[in-house]
């Protein structure tokens, strides 16, 4: 290739990294963009991209008095969520992807997608987005470069990651970076694929413009590729929030918690404790992803690889999550929410009266009382973490924070009590591995369908689920002072289908017990399932508006429900085949024998 042609295939590259330059040229040769723009992450660039996006109708400016720096994006109505059935793990051996992932053979996948990517960026600009997942300079951090033809993606990556010059500086001459390629394509779902090549540290995504499919640093790199790297390198990439809780005495304890999508991570990470907890403080390190490895002190240390929040909008209001409302007050990109007559945002479950008239998420007029939702149920906000009033001072610490407790929680209308402490690491891994969560469409009043979602990682584990669980068990050997493990359930219902536990801020009461257990301060009661709070010296229920019967119900362990539960875990263990870790199948047998049949 003539050198001038190579130059035109690399744009005005601000790097001398030969591997990176060669790869960009190769991808440009395939996708054939009109021009190539290298992102530097500057304010000037943000302004330029935003103006361009507004001119092209990709972003709609919101009322700048009410929401300074905020914009609305409407995605294609056929492209509003992650697509698990179009998401593939491409490893040489099918066995390595395991029973919970879609698999494609790498060569076949590259061939198929090369066909779709050829000429896909004709008439478009290719943005080269270098980014860091993790605090700058952190030994835990990973570098990625995403090539995308979407200015919306470039602007979102700017919020969600440390993007631009800083990433190129950190990369230097190294070839250790994730190669991400994204094209919006023609948005036809028949030509939509999100393919991961863990062996090549590569991600190719085409045909979508929606968050989890296209912001490649998030679910694709930080979880799917991340979990794969974690197994190879001896660490954990998890779908977990990280928070610090500080007592009035000034003692800070860090916990990480895995709840499945839409089960309360963002809420818990930004929780405001009830008035009985004056002097206590909750601070957010992360709201969705944790990367954890053993520190020199033998404890488990965690960083949040992200720099922003890609949160669910509906249901967020100044009662349920005031800190999230503060996060979206400025410099936020909203996707698929409704717009008010004066150019502000609105979604179902926001504060105040429902407006008489709105523009719905598809840009159509909407009237109060309409049976259709004004905002899409999966509408989202992309907000910088620096907007968060309770952002932890450790959020940018390269070493992260030491984790004292790991918490697993699903959405269960019955069976699982409010809180249990695992007997030990192996038992805790069993609790996480057997996590279930209910599908929420319970309109008929029927009990929701329980889907097994081990560690809340079902859609995000980038390799064989059995190997993943074994990796969790093996991690114990590397951690001299492992965190204590807990299981929680905020979603138990009464006979009328109402949530018994008030949840949200009142989850502080459970968190306080967890903190006390971690520091060995409160006695417990042993049950079949684990340790639970004692009726005396247990949960602090002062000021809680809940009858003693309701407390008993929400903490109850019913043997018949547990017999059903253990039975319902069987297909999951069977699906793992020979890779079902023996330490976990033995835990299950032990529990079955203790319960009797
Ligand atoms: P992703 O960002 O998709 O991974 O989900 P997430 O885990 O961050 O979920 P989020 O915090 O956005 O949870 C949203 C849903 O959980 C909303 O419907 C909330 O109302 C509900 N929720 C959160 N905390 C509680 C709680 O303590 N009790 C009850 N009943 N509902 C809760
Ligand atoms: Mn998530
Ligand atoms: Mn969230």
Coordinates of C-alpha atoms and ligand atoms in Angstrom, one line a residue:
X1 CA 0.0 0.0 0.0
X2 CA 1.4 3.4 -0.9
X3 CA 2.2 5.5 2.1
X4 CA -0.1 8.4 1.2
X5 CA -3.0 5.9 1.0
X6 CA -2.0 4.4 4.4
X7 CA -2.0 7.9 5.8
X8 CA -5.5 8.5 4.5
X9 CA -6.6 5.3 6.1
X10 CA -5.3 6.4 9.5
X11 CA -6.6 10.0 9.6
X12 CA -4.5 12.5 11.5
X13 CA -3.2 10.0 14.0
X14 CA -1.9 11.5 17.3
X15 CA 0.1 8.3 18.0
X16 CA 3.1 6.4 16.8
X17 CA 1.9 3.1 18.1
X18 CA 2.6 0.9 15.0
X19 CA 0.1 -1.9 16.0
X20 CA -2.7 0.5 16.6
X21 CA -2.0 2.4 13.3
X22 CA -1.9 -0.8 11.3
X23 CA -5.1 -2.1 12.8
X24 CA -7.0 1.2 12.3
X25 CA -5.8 1.2 8.6
X26 CA -6.9 -2.4 8.1
X27 CA -10.4 -1.7 9.6
X28 CA -10.7 1.5 7.6
X29 CA -9.8 -0.4 4.4
X30 CA -12.6 -2.8 5.1
X31 CA -15.3 -0.3 6.3
X32 CA -14.3 2.5 3.9
X33 CA -15.3 5.6 5.9
X34 CA -15.2 9.0 4.2
X35 CA -12.9 10.3 7.0
X36 CA -11.3 9.3 10.2
X37 CA -11.3 11.3 13.4
X38 CA -9.1 10.5 16.4
X39 CA -10.8 11.5 19.6
X40 CA -8.8 13.4 22.2
X41 CA -11.4 13.7 24.9
X42 CA -11.1 17.5 25.0
X43 CA -13.9 20.0 25.8
X44 CA -13.5 21.6 22.4
X45 CA -14.1 18.2 20.8
X46 CA -17.2 17.5 22.9
X47 CA -18.6 20.8 21.7
X48 CA -17.8 20.1 18.1
X49 CA -19.3 16.5 18.2
X50 CA -22.4 17.8 20.1
X51 CA -23.0 20.5 17.5
X52 CA -22.6 18.0 14.7
X53 CA -25.0 15.5 16.4
X54 CA -27.6 18.3 16.8
X55 CA -27.3 19.4 13.2
X56 CA -27.8 15.8 12.1
X57 CA -30.8 15.3 14.4
X58 CA -29.0 12.6 16.4
X59 CA -29.2 14.7 19.6
X60 CA -32.1 17.0 20.5
X61 CA -31.1 19.9 22.7
X62 CA -33.1 20.0 25.9
X63 CA -34.1 23.2 27.8
X64 CA -30.7 24.5 28.7
X65 CA -32.0 26.6 31.6
X66 CA -33.5 23.6 33.3
X67 CA -31.0 21.0 32.1
X68 CA -27.7 22.6 31.1
X69 CA -25.6 20.5 28.8
X70 CA -28.3 17.9 28.4
X71 CA -29.5 16.2 25.2
X72 CA -32.0 13.7 24.1
X73 CA -31.4 10.8 21.7
X74 CA -34.2 8.7 20.1
X75 CA -33.0 5.3 19.0
X76 CA -34.6 3.3 16.2
X77 CA -37.7 1.7 17.8
X78 CA -36.4 -1.8 16.8
X79 CA -33.2 -1.1 18.8
X80 CA -33.9 -0.3 22.4
X81 CA -32.2 -3.0 24.5
X82 CA -29.3 -5.5 24.7
X83 CA -29.9 -8.4 22.4
X84 CA -28.9 -11.6 24.1
X85 CA -29.9 -13.9 21.2
X86 CA -27.6 -11.9 18.8
X87 CA -24.7 -11.8 21.2
X88 CA -22.0 -14.4 20.6
X89 CA -18.8 -15.7 22.2
X90 CA -16.5 -16.8 19.4
X91 CA -13.9 -19.3 20.8
X92 CA -12.1 -22.0 18.8
X93 CA -13.8 -24.7 20.9
X94 CA -17.6 -24.5 21.4
X95 CA -17.1 -26.0 24.9
X96 CA -15.2 -22.9 26.0
X97 CA -18.3 -20.7 25.5
X98 CA -20.4 -23.1 27.6
X99 CA -24.1 -23.7 27.8
X100 CA -25.2 -20.2 28.7
X101 CA -23.7 -18.4 25.7
X102 CA -24.4 -18.3 21.9
X103 CA -21.3 -19.6 20.1
X104 CA -19.8 -19.0 16.7
X105 CA -16.5 -20.4 15.4
X106 CA -14.1 -17.4 15.2
X107 CA -13.2 -17.8 11.5
X108 CA -16.8 -18.2 10.5
X109 CA -17.8 -15.2 12.6
X110 CA -15.1 -13.0 11.1
X111 CA -16.1 -14.1 7.6
X112 CA -19.8 -13.4 8.2
X113 CA -19.2 -10.0 9.8
X114 CA -16.5 -9.0 7.3
X115 CA -19.2 -9.3 4.7
X116 CA -21.4 -7.0 6.7
X117 CA -18.7 -4.5 7.6
X118 CA -17.3 -4.2 4.1
X119 CA -18.2 -0.6 3.0
X120 CA -20.4 -0.2 6.1
X121 CA -18.9 3.2 6.8
X122 CA -19.2 4.6 3.3
X123 CA -20.4 8.2 3.5
X124 CA -19.7 8.2 7.2
X125 CA -17.0 9.3 9.6
X126 CA -15.0 6.7 11.6
X127 CA -14.3 7.9 15.1
X128 CA -11.3 6.3 16.8
X129 CA -12.1 6.2 20.5
X130 CA -9.2 5.3 22.7
X131 CA -10.3 4.7 26.3
X132 CA -9.3 3.4 29.7
X133 CA -11.5 1.2 31.8
X134 CA -10.4 1.9 35.4
X135 CA -8.7 4.9 37.1
X136 CA -5.9 6.4 35.1
X137 CA -2.6 4.8 36.0
X138 CA -4.2 1.9 37.9
X139 CA -2.5 -1.5 37.7
X140 CA -6.1 -2.9 37.4
X141 CA -7.0 -0.7 34.4
X142 CA -7.4 -2.0 30.8
X143 CA -7.1 -0.1 27.6
X144 CA -9.5 -0.4 24.6
X145 CA -9.9 1.3 21.3
X146 CA -13.3 1.5 19.7
X147 CA -13.8 2.3 16.1
X148 CA -17.3 3.5 15.5
X149 CA -19.3 5.4 12.9
X150 CA -21.7 6.8 15.5
X151 CA -21.0 10.2 17.0
X152 CA -23.6 9.3 19.7
X153 CA -21.3 6.4 20.7
X154 CA -18.2 8.7 20.8
X155 CA -20.1 11.2 23.1
X156 CA -21.4 8.4 25.4
X157 CA -17.9 6.8 25.6
X158 CA -16.6 10.2 26.7
X159 CA -18.9 10.0 29.7
X160 CA -18.6 6.3 30.5
X161 CA -14.9 5.9 30.2
X162 CA -11.6 7.9 30.6
X163 CA -11.4 8.6 26.8
X164 CA -9.0 10.3 24.4
X165 CA -5.4 11.5 24.9
X166 CA -5.1 10.0 28.4
X167 CA -5.7 6.5 27.0
X168 CA -3.2 6.9 24.2
X169 CA -0.6 8.2 26.7
X170 CA -1.2 5.3 28.9
X171 CA -1.0 2.8 26.0
X172 CA 2.3 4.2 24.6
X173 CA 3.8 1.6 22.3
X174 CA 2.0 -1.4 23.8
X175 CA -0.1 -3.8 21.7
X176 CA -2.1 -4.7 24.8
X177 CA -5.4 -3.1 24.0
X178 CA -8.9 -4.4 23.2
X179 CA -9.8 -4.0 19.5
X180 CA -13.4 -2.9 19.2
X181 CA -15.2 -2.3 15.9
X182 CA -18.7 -0.9 15.7
X183 CA -20.9 0.2 12.9
X184 CA -24.5 1.2 13.1
X185 CA -25.0 -0.7 9.8
X186 CA -28.5 -0.5 8.5
X187 CA -30.1 -1.3 11.8
X188 CA -31.8 -4.3 10.4
X189 CA -32.2 -6.8 13.2
X190 CA -31.4 -9.6 10.7
X191 CA -28.0 -8.1 10.2
X192 CA -27.3 -7.3 13.9
X193 CA -24.5 -9.2 15.7
X194 CA -22.4 -8.5 18.8
X195 CA -19.4 -10.9 18.6
X196 CA -16.7 -11.3 21.2
X197 CA -13.4 -12.9 20.3
X198 CA -11.8 -13.4 23.8
X199 CA -8.7 -15.1 22.3
X200 CA -8.0 -12.0 20.2
X201 CA -9.1 -9.4 22.7
X202 CA -11.5 -8.2 20.0
X203 CA -15.2 -7.2 19.8
X204 CA -17.1 -6.6 16.6
X205 CA -20.6 -5.1 16.8
X206 CA -22.8 -4.2 13.9
X207 CA -26.4 -3.2 13.3
X208 CA -27.3 -1.6 16.6
X209 CA -27.0 1.9 18.2
X210 CA -28.2 0.9 21.7
X211 CA -26.0 1.2 24.8
X212 CA -25.0 -2.3 25.9
X213 CA -24.5 -3.4 22.3
X214 CA -22.3 -0.5 21.2
X215 CA -20.6 1.1 24.2
X216 CA -18.0 -1.6 23.9
X217 CA -16.2 -0.8 27.1
X218 CA -19.1 -1.7 29.3
X219 CA -20.8 -5.1 29.1
X220 CA -18.6 -6.3 26.2
X221 CA -15.1 -5.5 27.5
X222 CA -15.6 -4.9 31.2
X223 CA -17.7 -8.0 31.7
X224 CA -17.5 -10.6 28.9
X225 CA -13.9 -10.2 27.8
X226 CA -13.1 -9.1 31.4
X227 CA -14.4 -12.2 33.0
X228 CA -12.4 -14.3 30.4
X229 CA -9.2 -12.3 31.2
X230 CA -10.0 -12.6 34.9
X231 CA -9.9 -16.4 34.7
X232 CA -6.6 -16.3 32.8
X233 CA -5.0 -13.8 35.1
X234 CA -6.5 -14.7 38.4
X235 CA -9.0 -11.9 39.2
X236 CA -12.8 -11.3 39.0
X237 CA -14.8 -9.1 36.6
X238 CA -18.3 -8.9 38.1
X239 CA -21.8 -7.3 37.6
X240 CA -21.5 -5.6 41.0
X241 CA -22.0 -2.1 42.5
X242 CA -19.3 -1.0 45.0
X243 CA -20.2 1.3 47.9
X244 CA -18.5 2.6 51.0
X245 CA -20.5 2.9 54.2
X246 CA -19.2 5.1 57.0
X247 CA -20.5 5.0 60.6
X248 CA -20.8 8.0 62.9
X249 CA -17.5 6.8 64.4
X250 CA -15.8 7.3 61.1
X251 CA -15.3 3.6 60.3
X252 CA -15.6 3.0 56.5
X253 CA -16.5 -0.4 55.2
X254 CA -16.6 -1.3 51.5
X255 CA -19.0 -3.8 50.0
X256 CA -19.7 -5.1 46.5
X257 CA -23.1 -6.4 45.5
X258 CA -24.4 -8.3 42.5
X259 CA -28.1 -8.0 41.6
X260 CA -29.4 -8.8 38.1
X261 CA -30.3 -6.1 35.7
X262 CA -33.2 -3.9 37.0
X263 CA -32.9 -5.3 40.5
X264 CA -31.6 -2.3 42.3
X265 CA -27.8 -1.9 42.0
X266 CA -27.9 1.8 41.0
X267 CA -30.4 2.4 43.8
X268 CA -28.4 0.6 46.5
X269 CA -25.1 2.3 45.4
X270 CA -26.6 5.8 45.9
X271 CA -28.8 5.0 48.8
X272 CA -29.8 7.7 51.4
X273 CA -30.1 6.1 54.8
X274 CA -33.4 6.8 56.8
X275 CA -33.5 9.5 59.5
X276 CA -32.7 7.0 62.3
X277 CA -29.2 6.8 60.7
X278 CA -28.1 10.4 61.2
X279 CA -24.3 10.5 61.0
X280 CA -24.1 7.5 58.7
X281 CA -22.9 8.0 55.1
X282 CA -23.1 5.9 51.9
X283 CA -20.7 6.8 49.1
X284 CA -20.7 5.3 45.6
X285 CA -17.6 3.8 44.1
X286 CA -19.5 2.1 41.2
X287 CA -23.1 1.2 40.3
X288 CA -22.7 -1.6 37.8
X289 CA -19.3 -3.3 37.4
X290 CA -16.5 -4.3 39.8
X291 CA -13.0 -5.6 38.9
X292 CA -11.5 -7.3 41.9
X293 CA -8.2 -8.7 42.7
X294 CA -6.1 -9.6 45.7
X295 CA -4.0 -6.9 47.1
X296 CA -0.5 -7.2 48.8
X297 CA -2.3 -7.3 52.1
X298 CA -4.2 -10.4 51.2
X299 CA -7.5 -8.6 51.0
X300 CA -9.8 -8.4 47.9
X301 CA -9.5 -4.9 46.3
X302 CA -12.0 -3.5 43.8
X303 CA -12.2 -0.8 41.2
X304 CA -15.1 0.5 39.2
X305 CA -13.8 0.4 35.6
X306 CA -16.4 3.0 34.5
X307 CA -16.5 6.8 34.8
X308 CA -20.2 7.3 34.4
X309 CA -23.6 5.8 35.0
X310 CA -25.8 4.3 32.2
X311 CA -28.9 4.0 34.4
X312 CA -32.5 3.0 34.0
X313 CA -34.6 6.2 33.9
X314 CA -38.2 5.0 34.6
X315 CA -38.9 4.8 38.4
X316 CA -36.1 7.2 39.2
X317 CA -37.4 10.1 41.3
X318 CA -36.5 12.3 44.2
X319 CA -37.9 9.8 46.7
X320 CA -36.5 6.5 45.2
X321 CA -33.1 7.9 44.3
X322 CA -32.4 11.6 44.9
X323 CA -28.7 11.2 44.1
X324 CA -29.5 9.8 40.7
X325 CA -31.8 12.8 40.1
X326 CA -28.8 15.0 40.9
X327 CA -26.6 13.0 38.6
X328 CA -28.9 13.8 35.6
X329 CA -29.3 17.5 36.4
X330 CA -26.6 18.5 33.9
X331 CA -24.3 17.2 31.2
X332 CA -26.4 14.1 30.6
X333 CA -27.4 12.3 27.5
X334 CA -30.9 10.8 27.7
X335 CA -32.0 8.0 25.4
X336 CA -35.6 7.2 24.7
X337 CA -37.2 9.2 27.5
X338 CA -40.2 11.5 26.8
X339 CA -40.0 15.3 26.4
X340 CA -42.1 18.0 28.0
X341 CA -43.6 21.0 26.2
X342 CA -40.8 23.2 27.6
X343 CA -38.1 20.9 26.5
X344 CA -37.4 19.0 29.7
X345 CA -37.3 15.2 30.2
X346 CA -40.0 13.0 31.7
X347 CA -40.5 9.3 32.4
X348 CA -43.0 7.1 34.2
X349 CA -42.4 7.2 37.9
X350 CA -40.9 10.7 37.9
X351 CA -41.9 13.2 40.6
X352 CA -45.0 15.4 40.5
X353 CA -48.1 15.4 38.3
X354 CA -48.1 13.5 35.0
X355 CA -48.0 16.3 32.4
X356 CA -51.1 16.8 30.2
X357 CA -49.1 16.5 27.0
X358 CA -45.7 15.2 26.1
X359 CA -43.7 14.1 23.1
X360 CA -43.2 10.3 23.6
X361 CA -39.9 8.4 23.2
X362 CA -40.6 7.9 19.5
X363 CA -41.2 11.7 18.9
X364 CA -45.0 11.3 18.7
X365 CA -47.5 13.5 20.6
X366 CA -48.7 11.9 23.8
X367 CA -51.7 12.7 26.0
X368 CA -52.2 12.0 29.7
X369 CA -54.2 8.9 30.2
X370 CA -52.7 7.2 27.1
X371 CA -52.3 3.4 27.5
X372 CA -48.9 3.6 25.9
X373 CA -45.8 4.5 27.9
X374 CA -44.4 8.0 27.2
X375 CA -40.8 6.9 28.0
X376 CA -39.5 3.5 26.8
X377 CA -39.3 1.1 29.9
X378 CA -35.6 0.7 29.1
X379 CA -34.9 4.4 28.6
X380 CA -31.6 5.4 30.1
X381 CA -29.5 8.3 31.2
X382 CA -25.7 8.6 30.6
X383 CA -24.4 10.8 33.4
X384 CA -20.8 11.5 34.5
X385 CA -19.9 10.0 37.9
X386 CA -18.6 13.5 38.9
X387 CA -22.2 14.7 39.1
X388 CA -23.0 12.2 41.9
X389 CA -23.3 14.1 45.2
X390 CA -22.2 11.0 47.1
X391 CA -19.3 10.0 44.8
X392 CA -16.7 8.2 47.0
X393 CA -13.4 10.1 47.3
X394 CA -11.8 6.7 46.5
X395 CA -13.7 6.4 43.1
X396 CA -10.6 7.5 41.2
X397 CA -8.0 5.8 43.5
X398 CA -5.8 3.6 41.3
X399 CA -5.7 0.9 44.0
X400 CA -9.5 0.9 44.4
X401 CA -11.0 -0.1 47.8
X402 CA -10.7 -3.2 50.0
X403 CA -13.9 -5.2 50.0
X404 CA -15.2 -6.6 53.3
X405 CA -18.4 -8.1 52.1
X406 CA -19.9 -9.5 48.9
X407 CA -23.7 -9.5 48.6
X408 CA -25.8 -11.5 46.2
X409 CA -29.5 -10.5 45.7
X410 CA -32.2 -11.5 43.2
X411 CA -35.9 -10.5 42.8
X412 CA -37.8 -13.3 44.7
X413 CA -41.4 -13.0 45.8
X414 CA -41.0 -15.9 48.2
X415 CA -38.4 -18.5 49.5
X416 CA -35.4 -16.3 49.9
X417 CA -35.3 -14.4 53.3
X418 CA -34.2 -10.8 53.7
X419 CA -30.6 -11.6 54.6
X420 CA -28.4 -14.6 55.2
X421 CA -24.7 -14.8 55.9
X422 CA -22.9 -17.7 54.2
X423 CA -21.0 -20.1 56.5
X424 CA -17.8 -19.8 54.5
X425 CA -16.4 -18.9 51.0
X426 CA -17.6 -22.1 49.3
X427 CA -21.0 -21.8 50.8
X428 CA -21.1 -18.2 49.7
X429 CA -20.2 -19.1 46.2
X430 CA -23.0 -21.6 46.3
X431 CA -25.4 -18.9 47.3
X432 CA -24.2 -16.7 44.4
X433 CA -24.2 -19.6 41.9
X434 CA -27.8 -20.6 42.7
X435 CA -29.2 -17.0 42.6
X436 CA -32.5 -16.8 40.9
X437 CA -34.5 -13.8 39.8
X438 CA -38.1 -13.5 38.7
X439 CA -39.3 -12.2 35.4
X440 CA -41.3 -9.1 36.3
X441 CA -44.4 -9.6 34.1
X442 CA -46.6 -10.8 36.9
X443 CA -49.8 -9.1 35.7
X444 CA -52.0 -12.1 36.2
X445 CA -50.9 -12.3 39.9
X446 CA -49.0 -15.5 39.1
X447 CA -45.6 -16.0 40.7
X448 CA -43.0 -14.8 38.3
X449 CA -40.8 -17.3 36.4
X450 CA -37.5 -17.9 38.2
X451 CA -34.6 -17.7 35.9
X452 CA -31.2 -18.9 37.3
X453 CA -28.8 -16.0 37.1
X454 CA -25.5 -17.1 38.7
X455 CA -23.8 -14.1 40.3
X456 CA -26.1 -11.9 38.1
X457 CA -23.7 -12.8 35.3
X458 CA -25.9 -15.0 33.1
X459 CA -25.8 -12.5 30.1
X460 CA -22.3 -11.4 30.8
X461 CA -20.0 -14.3 31.5
X462 CA -17.6 -14.6 28.6
X463 CA -16.8 -18.3 29.0
X464 CA -18.1 -21.6 30.4
X465 CA -20.3 -21.0 33.4
X466 CA -19.0 -24.1 35.1
X467 CA -15.4 -22.9 34.7
X468 CA -16.5 -19.5 36.0
X469 CA -17.9 -20.9 39.1
X470 CA -14.8 -23.1 39.6
X471 CA -12.7 -19.9 39.2
X472 CA -14.7 -18.3 42.0
X473 CA -14.0 -21.3 44.2
X474 CA -10.3 -21.2 43.3
X475 CA -10.0 -17.5 44.1
X476 CA -10.2 -18.4 47.8
X477 CA -6.7 -19.8 47.7
X478 CA -5.4 -16.3 46.6
X479 CA -7.2 -14.3 49.2
X480 CA -5.8 -14.6 52.7
X481 CA -8.5 -12.4 54.2
X482 CA -11.6 -13.0 52.0
X483 CA -14.7 -10.9 52.3
X484 CA -17.7 -12.4 54.1
X485 CA -20.5 -13.4 51.7
X486 CA -24.2 -12.5 52.1
X487 CA -27.5 -13.1 50.3
X488 CA -30.3 -10.6 50.3
X489 CA -33.8 -10.3 48.9
X490 CA -35.6 -6.9 49.0
X491 CA -38.5 -8.3 46.9
X492 CA -40.5 -10.8 49.1
X493 CA -44.2 -10.3 48.6
X494 CA -47.3 -10.8 50.9
X495 CA -50.4 -12.7 50.0
X496 CA -51.7 -9.7 48.0
X497 CA -48.6 -9.4 45.9
X498 CA -47.2 -6.3 47.7
X499 CA -43.6 -6.0 48.6
X500 CA -43.3 -6.6 52.4
X501 CA -39.9 -4.9 52.9
X502 CA -40.0 -1.1 52.3
X503 CA -36.6 -1.3 50.6
X504 CA -34.6 1.6 49.2
X505 CA -33.2 3.7 52.1
X506 CA -34.4 1.1 54.6
X507 CA -32.0 -1.4 53.1
X508 CA -29.5 0.5 55.3
X509 CA -30.8 -1.6 58.2
X510 CA -29.6 -4.8 56.5
X511 CA -26.4 -3.2 55.5
X512 CA -25.7 -2.2 59.1
X513 CA -26.1 -5.8 60.1
X514 CA -23.8 -6.9 57.4
X515 CA -21.2 -4.3 58.5
X516 CA -21.6 -5.5 62.1
X517 CA -21.1 -9.1 61.1
X518 CA -18.0 -8.2 59.1
X519 CA -16.5 -6.6 62.1
X520 CA -17.6 -9.5 64.4
X521 CA -19.8 -7.3 66.5
X522 CA -23.2 -9.1 66.6
X523 CA -24.2 -12.6 67.4
X524 CA -26.3 -14.6 64.9
X525 CA -28.5 -17.5 64.7
X526 CA -27.6 -20.5 62.7
X527 CA -30.2 -22.0 60.3
X528 CA -30.1 -24.6 57.6
X529 CA -29.3 -22.0 55.0
X530 CA -26.8 -19.9 56.8
X531 CA -26.5 -17.3 59.6
X532 CA -29.4 -14.9 60.1
X533 CA -30.1 -11.9 62.4
X534 CA -31.3 -12.9 65.8
X535 CA -34.7 -11.7 66.9
X536 CA -32.9 -9.8 69.8
X537 CA -29.6 -8.1 68.9
X538 CA -30.5 -8.4 65.2
X539 CA -31.7 -5.9 62.7
X540 CA -32.2 -2.3 63.8
X541 CA -35.9 -1.8 63.3
X542 CA -36.3 1.5 65.2
X543 CA -38.6 3.8 63.3
X544 CA -39.5 1.2 60.7
X545 CA -43.2 1.1 59.8
X546 CA -43.5 -2.7 59.7
X547 CA -45.5 -5.0 61.9
X548 CA -43.7 -7.8 63.8
X549 CA -45.7 -10.3 61.7
X550 CA -44.4 -8.7 58.5
X551 CA -40.8 -8.7 59.8
X552 CA -41.2 -12.4 60.7
X553 CA -42.6 -13.1 57.2
X554 CA -39.9 -11.3 55.3
X555 CA -37.1 -13.1 57.3
X556 CA -38.9 -16.5 57.4
X557 CA -37.3 -19.7 56.0
X558 CA -39.9 -22.2 54.9
X559 CA -38.8 -25.8 54.5
X560 CA -41.4 -26.7 51.8
X561 CA -40.3 -23.6 49.7
X562 CA -36.7 -24.6 50.0
X563 CA -37.4 -28.2 48.9
X564 CA -39.0 -26.7 45.8
X565 CA -36.1 -24.4 45.4
X566 CA -33.5 -27.1 45.5
X567 CA -35.4 -29.1 43.0
X568 CA -35.6 -26.2 40.7
X569 CA -31.8 -25.7 40.8
X570 CA -31.4 -29.2 39.3
X571 CA -31.6 -28.3 35.6
X572 CA -29.0 -25.6 36.1
X573 CA -26.5 -28.0 37.6
X574 CA -27.3 -30.5 34.9
X575 CA -26.7 -28.0 32.2
X576 CA -23.1 -27.5 33.4
X577 CA -22.5 -31.2 32.8
X578 CA -19.1 -32.4 33.9
X579 CA -18.0 -28.8 34.6
X580 CA -20.5 -28.5 37.5
X581 CA -18.0 -27.8 40.3
X582 CA -18.1 -30.7 42.8
X583 CA -17.8 -28.3 45.7
X584 CA -21.1 -26.8 44.7
X585 CA -23.0 -30.0 43.9
X586 CA -21.9 -31.3 47.3
X587 CA -23.2 -28.1 49.0
X588 CA -26.5 -28.8 47.3
X589 CA -26.6 -32.5 48.4
X590 CA -25.7 -31.5 51.9
X591 CA -28.6 -29.0 52.0
X592 CA -31.0 -31.6 50.5
X593 CA -30.0 -34.1 53.1
X594 CA -30.3 -31.6 56.0
X595 CA -33.8 -30.7 54.8
X596 CA -34.9 -34.3 54.5
X597 CA -37.4 -35.2 51.8
Ligands
LIG1 P1 -28.9 -2.4 35.5 O1 -28.4 -1.0 35.5 O2 -29.8 -2.7 34.3 O3 -27.9 -3.4 35.7 O4 -29.9 -2.5 36.8 P2 -29.8 -2.0 38.3 O5 -29.5 -3.2 39.1 O6 -28.9 -0.9 38.5 O7 -31.3 -1.6 38.6 P3 -31.9 -0.3 39.2 O8 -31.2 0.2 40.4 O9 -32.0 0.7 38.1 O10 -33.3 -0.9 39.7 C1 -34.4 -0.6 39.2 C2 -35.6 -1.3 39.7 O11 -35.5 -1.9 41.0 C3 -36.7 -0.2 39.8 O12 -37.9 -0.7 39.4 C4 -36.7 0.1 41.3 O13 -37.9 0.6 41.7 C5 -36.4 -1.3 41.9 N1 -35.8 -1.3 43.3 C6 -34.6 -0.9 43.6 N2 -34.4 -1.0 44.9 C7 -35.5 -1.5 45.4 C8 -35.9 -1.9 46.7 O14 -35.1 -1.9 47.7 N3 -37.1 -2.4 46.9 C9 -38.0 -2.6 45.8 N4 -39.2 -3.1 46.0 N5 -37.7 -2.2 44.6 C10 -36.4 -1.7 44.4
LIG2 MN1 -26.0 -3.8 34.5
LIG3 MN1 -27.9 0.4 37.0

